[in-house]
Coordinates of N, CA and C in Angstrom, one line a residue:
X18 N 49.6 29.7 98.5 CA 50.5 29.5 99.6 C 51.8 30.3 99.3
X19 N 52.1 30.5 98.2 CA 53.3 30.9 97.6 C 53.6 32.5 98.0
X20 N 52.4 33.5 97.9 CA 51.9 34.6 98.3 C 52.1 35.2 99.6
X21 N 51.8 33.7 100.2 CA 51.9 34.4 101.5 C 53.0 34.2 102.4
X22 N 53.8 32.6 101.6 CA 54.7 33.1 101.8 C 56.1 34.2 101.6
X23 N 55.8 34.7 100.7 CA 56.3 36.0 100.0 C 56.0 37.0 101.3
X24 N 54.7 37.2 101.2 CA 54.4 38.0 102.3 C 55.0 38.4 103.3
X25 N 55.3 37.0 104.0 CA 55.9 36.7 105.2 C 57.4 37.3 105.2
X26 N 57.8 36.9 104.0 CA 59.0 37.0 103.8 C 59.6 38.5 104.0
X27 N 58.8 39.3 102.8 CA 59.0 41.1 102.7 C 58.5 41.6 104.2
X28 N 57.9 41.2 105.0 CA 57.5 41.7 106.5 C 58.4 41.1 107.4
X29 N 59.6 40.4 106.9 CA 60.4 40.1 108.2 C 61.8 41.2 107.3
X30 N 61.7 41.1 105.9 CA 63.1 42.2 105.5 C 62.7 43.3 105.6
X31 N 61.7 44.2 105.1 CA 61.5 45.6 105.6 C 61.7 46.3 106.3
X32 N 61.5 45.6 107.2 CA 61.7 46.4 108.7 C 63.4 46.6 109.1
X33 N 64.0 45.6 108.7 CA 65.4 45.8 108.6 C 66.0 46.6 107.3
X34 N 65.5 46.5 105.8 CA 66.1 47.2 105.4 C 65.6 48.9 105.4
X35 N 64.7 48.9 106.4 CA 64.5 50.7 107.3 C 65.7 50.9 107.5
X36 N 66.3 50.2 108.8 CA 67.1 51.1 109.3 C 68.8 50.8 108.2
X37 N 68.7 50.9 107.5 CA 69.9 50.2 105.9 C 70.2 51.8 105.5
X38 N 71.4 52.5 106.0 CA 71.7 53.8 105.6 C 71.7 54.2 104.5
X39 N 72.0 53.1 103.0 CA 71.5 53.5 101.7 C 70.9 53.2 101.4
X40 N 69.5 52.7 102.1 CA 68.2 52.8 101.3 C 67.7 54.4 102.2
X41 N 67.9 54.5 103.4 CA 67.5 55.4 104.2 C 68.1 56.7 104.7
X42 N 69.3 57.4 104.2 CA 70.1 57.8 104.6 C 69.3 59.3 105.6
X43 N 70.1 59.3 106.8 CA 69.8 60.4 107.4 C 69.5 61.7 106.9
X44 N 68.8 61.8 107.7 CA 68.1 63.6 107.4 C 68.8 64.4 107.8
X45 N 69.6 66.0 107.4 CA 69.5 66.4 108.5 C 68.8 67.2 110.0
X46 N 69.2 68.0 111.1 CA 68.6 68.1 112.0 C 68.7 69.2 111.7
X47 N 67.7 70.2 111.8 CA 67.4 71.3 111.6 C 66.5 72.8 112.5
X48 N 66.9 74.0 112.4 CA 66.5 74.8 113.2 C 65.3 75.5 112.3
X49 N 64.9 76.4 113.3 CA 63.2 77.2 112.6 C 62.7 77.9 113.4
X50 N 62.3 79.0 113.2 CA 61.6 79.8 114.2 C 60.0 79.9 114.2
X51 N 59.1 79.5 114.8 CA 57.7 79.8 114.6 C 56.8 80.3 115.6
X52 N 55.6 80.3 114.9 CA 54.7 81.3 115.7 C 53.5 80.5 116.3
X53 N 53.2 80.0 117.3 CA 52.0 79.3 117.4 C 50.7 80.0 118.2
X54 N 49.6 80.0 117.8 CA 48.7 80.1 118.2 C 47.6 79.6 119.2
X55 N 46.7 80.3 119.9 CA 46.1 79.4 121.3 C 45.5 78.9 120.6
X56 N 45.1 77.6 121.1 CA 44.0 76.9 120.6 C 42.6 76.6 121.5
X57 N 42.9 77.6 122.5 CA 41.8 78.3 123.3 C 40.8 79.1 123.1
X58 N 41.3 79.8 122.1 CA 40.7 81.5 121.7 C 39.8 81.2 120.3
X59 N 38.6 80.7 120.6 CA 38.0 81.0 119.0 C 38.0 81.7 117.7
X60 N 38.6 83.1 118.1 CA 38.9 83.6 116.9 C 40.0 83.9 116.2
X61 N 40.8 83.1 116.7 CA 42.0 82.2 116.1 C 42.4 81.0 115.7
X62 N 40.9 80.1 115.5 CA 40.5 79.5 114.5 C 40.8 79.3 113.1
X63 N 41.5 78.4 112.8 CA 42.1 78.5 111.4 C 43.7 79.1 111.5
X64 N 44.1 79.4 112.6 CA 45.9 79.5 112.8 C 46.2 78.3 112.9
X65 N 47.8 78.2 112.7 CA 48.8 76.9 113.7 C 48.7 77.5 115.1
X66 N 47.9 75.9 115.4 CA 47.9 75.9 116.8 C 48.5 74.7 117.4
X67 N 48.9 73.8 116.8 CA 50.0 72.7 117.2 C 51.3 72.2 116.3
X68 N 51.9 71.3 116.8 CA 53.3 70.8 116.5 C 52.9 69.4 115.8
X69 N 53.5 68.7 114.7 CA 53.5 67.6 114.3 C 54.9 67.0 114.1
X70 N 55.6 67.0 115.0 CA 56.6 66.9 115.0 C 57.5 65.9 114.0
X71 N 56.9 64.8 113.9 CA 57.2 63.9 112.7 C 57.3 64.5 111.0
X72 N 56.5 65.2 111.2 CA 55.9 65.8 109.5 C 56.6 66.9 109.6
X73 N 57.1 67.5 110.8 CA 58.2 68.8 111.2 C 57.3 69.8 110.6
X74 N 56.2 69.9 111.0 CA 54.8 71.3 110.5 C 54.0 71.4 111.5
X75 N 53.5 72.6 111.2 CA 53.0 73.6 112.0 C 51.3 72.4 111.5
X76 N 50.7 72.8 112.6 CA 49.2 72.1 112.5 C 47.9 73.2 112.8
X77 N 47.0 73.2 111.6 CA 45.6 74.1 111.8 C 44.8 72.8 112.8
X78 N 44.7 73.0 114.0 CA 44.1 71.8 114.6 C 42.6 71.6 114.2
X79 N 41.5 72.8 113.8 CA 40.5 73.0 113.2 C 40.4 72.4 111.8
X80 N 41.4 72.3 111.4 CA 41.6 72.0 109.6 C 40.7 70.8 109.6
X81 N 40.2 70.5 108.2 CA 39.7 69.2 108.2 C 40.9 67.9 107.6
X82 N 40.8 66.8 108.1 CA 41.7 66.1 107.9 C 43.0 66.2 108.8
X83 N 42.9 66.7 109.9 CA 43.9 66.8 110.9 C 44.2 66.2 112.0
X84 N 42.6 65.3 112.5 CA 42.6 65.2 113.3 C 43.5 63.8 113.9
X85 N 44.3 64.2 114.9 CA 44.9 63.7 115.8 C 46.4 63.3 115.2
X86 N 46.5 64.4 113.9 CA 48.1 64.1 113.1 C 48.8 65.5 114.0
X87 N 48.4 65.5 115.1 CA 49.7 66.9 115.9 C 50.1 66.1 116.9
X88 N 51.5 66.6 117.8 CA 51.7 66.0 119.0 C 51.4 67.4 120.3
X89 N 51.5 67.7 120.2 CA 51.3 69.3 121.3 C 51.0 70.4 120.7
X90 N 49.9 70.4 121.4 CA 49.1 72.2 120.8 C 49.4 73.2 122.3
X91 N 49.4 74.7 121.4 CA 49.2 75.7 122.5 C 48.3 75.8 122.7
X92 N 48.0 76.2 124.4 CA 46.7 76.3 125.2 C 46.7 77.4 125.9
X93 N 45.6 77.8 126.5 CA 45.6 78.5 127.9 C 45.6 78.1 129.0
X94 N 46.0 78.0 130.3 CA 44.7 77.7 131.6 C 45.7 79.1 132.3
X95 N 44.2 79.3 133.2 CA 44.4 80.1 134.6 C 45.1 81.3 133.8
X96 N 44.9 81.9 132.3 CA 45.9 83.0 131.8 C 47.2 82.9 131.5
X97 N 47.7 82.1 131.4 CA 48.9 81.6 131.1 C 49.0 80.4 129.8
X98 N 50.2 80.4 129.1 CA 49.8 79.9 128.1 C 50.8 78.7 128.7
X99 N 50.1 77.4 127.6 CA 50.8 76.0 128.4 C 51.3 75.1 126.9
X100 N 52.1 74.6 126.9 CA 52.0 73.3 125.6 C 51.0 72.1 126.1
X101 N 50.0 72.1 125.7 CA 49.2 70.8 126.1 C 49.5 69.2 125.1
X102 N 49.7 68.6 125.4 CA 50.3 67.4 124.7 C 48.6 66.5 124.3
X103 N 48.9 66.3 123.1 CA 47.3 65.5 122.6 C 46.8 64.8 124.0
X104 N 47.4 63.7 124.4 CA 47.0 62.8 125.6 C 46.3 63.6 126.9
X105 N 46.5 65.0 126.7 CA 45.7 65.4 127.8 C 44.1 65.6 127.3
X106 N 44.0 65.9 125.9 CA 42.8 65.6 125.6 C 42.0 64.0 125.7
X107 N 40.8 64.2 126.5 CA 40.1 62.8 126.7 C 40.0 62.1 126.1
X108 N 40.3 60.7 125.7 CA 39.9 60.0 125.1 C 41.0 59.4 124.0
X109 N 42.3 60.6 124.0 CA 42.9 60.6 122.8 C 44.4 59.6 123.4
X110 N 45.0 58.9 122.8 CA 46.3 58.2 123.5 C 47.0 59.0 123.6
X111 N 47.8 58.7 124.6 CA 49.0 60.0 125.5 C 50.2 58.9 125.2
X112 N 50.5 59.5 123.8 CA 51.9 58.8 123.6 C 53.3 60.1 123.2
X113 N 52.5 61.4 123.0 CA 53.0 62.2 122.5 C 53.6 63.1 124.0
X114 N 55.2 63.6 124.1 CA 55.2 64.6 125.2 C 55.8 65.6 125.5
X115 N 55.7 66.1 126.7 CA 56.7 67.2 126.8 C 57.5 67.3 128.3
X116 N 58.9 67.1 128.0 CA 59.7 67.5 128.8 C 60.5 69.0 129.3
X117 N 60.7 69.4 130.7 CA 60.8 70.9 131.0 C 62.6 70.1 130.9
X118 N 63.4 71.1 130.7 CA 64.6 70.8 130.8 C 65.5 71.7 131.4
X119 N 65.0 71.6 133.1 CA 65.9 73.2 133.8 C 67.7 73.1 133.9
X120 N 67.9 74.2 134.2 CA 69.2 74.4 134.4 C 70.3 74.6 132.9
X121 N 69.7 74.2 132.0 CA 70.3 74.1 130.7 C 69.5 75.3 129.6
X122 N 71.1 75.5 128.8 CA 70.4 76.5 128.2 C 70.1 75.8 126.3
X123 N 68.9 76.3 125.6 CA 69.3 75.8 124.4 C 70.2 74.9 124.1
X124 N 71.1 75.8 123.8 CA 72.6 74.9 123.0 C 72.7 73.9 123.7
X125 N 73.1 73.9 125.0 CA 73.7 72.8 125.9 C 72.6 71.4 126.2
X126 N 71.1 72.0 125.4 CA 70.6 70.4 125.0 C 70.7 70.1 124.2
X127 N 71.7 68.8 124.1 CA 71.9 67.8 122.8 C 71.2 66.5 122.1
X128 N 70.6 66.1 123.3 CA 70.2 64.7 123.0 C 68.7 65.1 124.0
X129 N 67.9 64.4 123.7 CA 66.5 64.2 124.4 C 66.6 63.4 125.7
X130 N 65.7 63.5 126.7 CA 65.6 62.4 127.7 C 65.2 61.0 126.7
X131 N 66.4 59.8 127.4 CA 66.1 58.4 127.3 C 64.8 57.7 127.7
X132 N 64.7 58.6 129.1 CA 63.5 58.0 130.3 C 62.5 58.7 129.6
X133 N 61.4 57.3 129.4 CA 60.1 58.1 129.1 C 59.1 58.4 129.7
X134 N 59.5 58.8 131.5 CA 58.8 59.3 132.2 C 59.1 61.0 132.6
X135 N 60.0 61.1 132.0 CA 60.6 62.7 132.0 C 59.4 63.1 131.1
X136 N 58.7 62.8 130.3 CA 57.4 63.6 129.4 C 56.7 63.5 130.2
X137 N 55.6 64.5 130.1 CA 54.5 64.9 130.5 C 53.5 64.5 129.5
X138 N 52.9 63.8 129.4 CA 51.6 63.5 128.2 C 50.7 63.6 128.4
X139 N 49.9 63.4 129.7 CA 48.3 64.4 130.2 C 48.2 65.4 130.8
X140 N 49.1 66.2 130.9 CA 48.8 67.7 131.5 C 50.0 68.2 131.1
X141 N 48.8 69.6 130.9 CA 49.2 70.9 130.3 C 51.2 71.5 131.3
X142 N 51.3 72.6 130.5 CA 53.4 72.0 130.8 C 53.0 73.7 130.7
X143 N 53.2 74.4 131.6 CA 53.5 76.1 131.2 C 54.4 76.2 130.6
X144 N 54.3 77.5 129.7 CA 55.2 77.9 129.1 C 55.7 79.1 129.4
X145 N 57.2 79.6 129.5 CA 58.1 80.6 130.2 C 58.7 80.7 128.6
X146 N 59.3 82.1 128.8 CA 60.3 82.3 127.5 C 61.7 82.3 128.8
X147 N 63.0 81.2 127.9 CA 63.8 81.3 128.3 C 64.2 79.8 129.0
X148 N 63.0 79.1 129.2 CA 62.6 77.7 129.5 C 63.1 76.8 128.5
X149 N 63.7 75.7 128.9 CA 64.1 74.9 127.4 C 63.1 73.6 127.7
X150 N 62.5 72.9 126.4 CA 61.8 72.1 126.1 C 62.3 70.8 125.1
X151 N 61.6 69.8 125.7 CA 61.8 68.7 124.9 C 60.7 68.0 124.6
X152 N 60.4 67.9 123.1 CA 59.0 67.1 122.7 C 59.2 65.4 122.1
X153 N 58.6 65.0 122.4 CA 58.9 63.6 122.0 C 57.1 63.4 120.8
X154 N 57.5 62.8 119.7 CA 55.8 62.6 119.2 C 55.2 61.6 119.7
X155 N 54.1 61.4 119.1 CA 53.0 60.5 119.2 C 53.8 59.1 118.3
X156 N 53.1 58.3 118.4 CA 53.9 57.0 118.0 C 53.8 57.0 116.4
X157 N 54.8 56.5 115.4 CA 54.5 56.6 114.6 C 55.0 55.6 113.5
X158 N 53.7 54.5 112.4 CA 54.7 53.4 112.0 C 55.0 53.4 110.7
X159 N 56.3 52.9 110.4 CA 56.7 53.0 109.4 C 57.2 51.4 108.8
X160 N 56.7 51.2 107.6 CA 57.1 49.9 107.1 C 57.4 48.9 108.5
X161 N 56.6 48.8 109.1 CA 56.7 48.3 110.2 C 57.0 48.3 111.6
X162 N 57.9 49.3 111.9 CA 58.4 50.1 112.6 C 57.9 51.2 113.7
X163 N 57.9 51.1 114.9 CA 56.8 52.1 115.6 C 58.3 53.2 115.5
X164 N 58.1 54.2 114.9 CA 59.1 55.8 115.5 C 58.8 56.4 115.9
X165 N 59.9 57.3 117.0 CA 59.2 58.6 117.5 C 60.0 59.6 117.5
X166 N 59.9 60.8 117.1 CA 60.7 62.1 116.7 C 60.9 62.7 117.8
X167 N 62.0 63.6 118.0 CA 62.5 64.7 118.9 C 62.6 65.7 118.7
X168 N 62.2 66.5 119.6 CA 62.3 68.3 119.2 C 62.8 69.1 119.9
X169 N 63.9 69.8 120.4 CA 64.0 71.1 121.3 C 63.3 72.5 121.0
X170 N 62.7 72.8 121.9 CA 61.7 74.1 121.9 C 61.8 75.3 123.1
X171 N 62.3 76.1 122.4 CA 62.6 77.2 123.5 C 61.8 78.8 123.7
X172 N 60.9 79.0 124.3 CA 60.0 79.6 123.7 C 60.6 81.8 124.1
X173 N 60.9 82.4 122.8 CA 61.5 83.6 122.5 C 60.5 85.1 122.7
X174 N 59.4 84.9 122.7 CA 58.5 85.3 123.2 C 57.1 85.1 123.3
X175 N 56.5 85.5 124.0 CA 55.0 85.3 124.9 C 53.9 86.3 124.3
X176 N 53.2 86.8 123.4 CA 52.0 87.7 123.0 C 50.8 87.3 123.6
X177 N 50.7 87.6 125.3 CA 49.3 87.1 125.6 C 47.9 87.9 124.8
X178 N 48.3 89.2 124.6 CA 47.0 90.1 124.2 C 46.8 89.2 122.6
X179 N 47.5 88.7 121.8 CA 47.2 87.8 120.5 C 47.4 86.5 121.0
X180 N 47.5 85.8 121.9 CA 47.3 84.5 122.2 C 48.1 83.8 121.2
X181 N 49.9 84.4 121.1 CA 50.3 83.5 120.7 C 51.8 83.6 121.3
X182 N 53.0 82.8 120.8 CA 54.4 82.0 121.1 C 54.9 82.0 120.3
X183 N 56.4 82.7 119.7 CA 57.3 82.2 118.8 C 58.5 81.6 119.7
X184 N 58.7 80.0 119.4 CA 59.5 79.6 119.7 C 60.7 79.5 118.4
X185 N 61.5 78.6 119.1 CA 62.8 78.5 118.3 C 62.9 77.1 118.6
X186 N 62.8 76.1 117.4 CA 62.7 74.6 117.8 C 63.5 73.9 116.4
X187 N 64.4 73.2 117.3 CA 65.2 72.4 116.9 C 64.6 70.5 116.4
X188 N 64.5 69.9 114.9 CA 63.6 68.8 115.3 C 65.0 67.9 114.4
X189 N 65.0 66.8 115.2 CA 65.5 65.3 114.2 C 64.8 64.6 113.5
X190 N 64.7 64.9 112.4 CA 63.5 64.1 111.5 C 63.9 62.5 111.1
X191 N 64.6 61.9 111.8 CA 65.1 60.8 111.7 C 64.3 59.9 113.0
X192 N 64.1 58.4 112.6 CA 63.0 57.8 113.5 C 64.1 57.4 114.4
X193 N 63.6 57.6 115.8 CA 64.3 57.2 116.9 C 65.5 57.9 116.8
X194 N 66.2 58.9 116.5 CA 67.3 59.6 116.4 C 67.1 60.9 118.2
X195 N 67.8 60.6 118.9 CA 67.5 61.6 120.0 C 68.5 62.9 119.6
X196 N 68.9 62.9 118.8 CA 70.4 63.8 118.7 C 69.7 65.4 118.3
X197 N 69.9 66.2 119.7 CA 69.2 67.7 118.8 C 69.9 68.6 118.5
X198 N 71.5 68.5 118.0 CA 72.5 69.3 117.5 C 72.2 69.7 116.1
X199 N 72.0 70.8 115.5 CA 72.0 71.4 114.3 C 73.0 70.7 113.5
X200 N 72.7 69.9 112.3 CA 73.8 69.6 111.3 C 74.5 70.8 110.7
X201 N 75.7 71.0 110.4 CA 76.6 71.9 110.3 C 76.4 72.2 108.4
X202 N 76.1 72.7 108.1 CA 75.8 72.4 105.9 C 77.3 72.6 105.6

């Protein structure tokens, strides 16, 4: 009895001493340039073909051991390349998303959308170079804790004939942190 209440006990503090800035002190938010690959095209098999936004890494979606640790992979439809968000694949939970963010450039996005209906989580999101983006991940728990990470993604150029995307993406590696301003070193 003593066990479990112990048990009981470390599962009601944990969760609180997460968010405890000196047990947990912030990350900071950080910029990166990368290259993604379709995850359409078979013989690009074995590239990064998705985002894991939590883990802030590039994902071989083919790899073994990967599956369903990405939030948005590059896709094709209709010739055009799209961010597809896991949840559009069948079967898989659509917790992971993507937001278009018009009228705003890069810089001038600071913070992520609050509303969790601004993501798109079952269908495919074209991608434009010059378009600014916001990813939200898939759910994610920690010492008890559901988190979910933020990313700005702006994509710098389009290589249809290699079926791939270098974007420029901004992530908060911090749980529940919406803030997508570069920390200053």
């Amino acid at each position: 009895m003593r066990i479990r209440r112990f048990l009981l006990l470390a599962m009601a503090v944990v969760p609180a001493a997460a968010c405890d800035d000196d047990l947990f002190p912030d990350l900071p938010v950080t910029a990166d340039t990368v290259t993604v690959y379709s995850l359409a095209r078979p013989e690009l098999s074995g590239y990064p073909s998705a985002f894991n936004f939590a883990g802030q890494r590039l994902v071989v979606v083919e790899a073994k051991g990967t599956t369903m640790n990405w939030d948005v992979a590059l896709s094709e439809r209709d010739g055009s390349m799209v961010l597809l968000p896991a949840g559009a694949i069948t079967g898989v939970p659509a917790q992971a998303g993507v937001a278009m963010v018009p009228g705003k450039t890069f810089e001038e996005v600071r913070t992520a959308p609050r509303d969790t209906a601004a993501y798109e989580r079952r269908n495919p999101v074209p991608v434009e170079v010059g378009r600014v983006y916001v990813a939200r991940s898939r759910a994610i728990r920690l010492f008890g804790v559901v988190c979910y990470y933020y990313s700005k993604l702006q994509p710098l150029s389009i290589d249809q004939s290699r079926g791939s995307v270098s974007f420029e993406v901004v992530t908060n590696p911090n749980c529940g942190e919406r803030s997508l301003e570069v920390d200053e070193e």
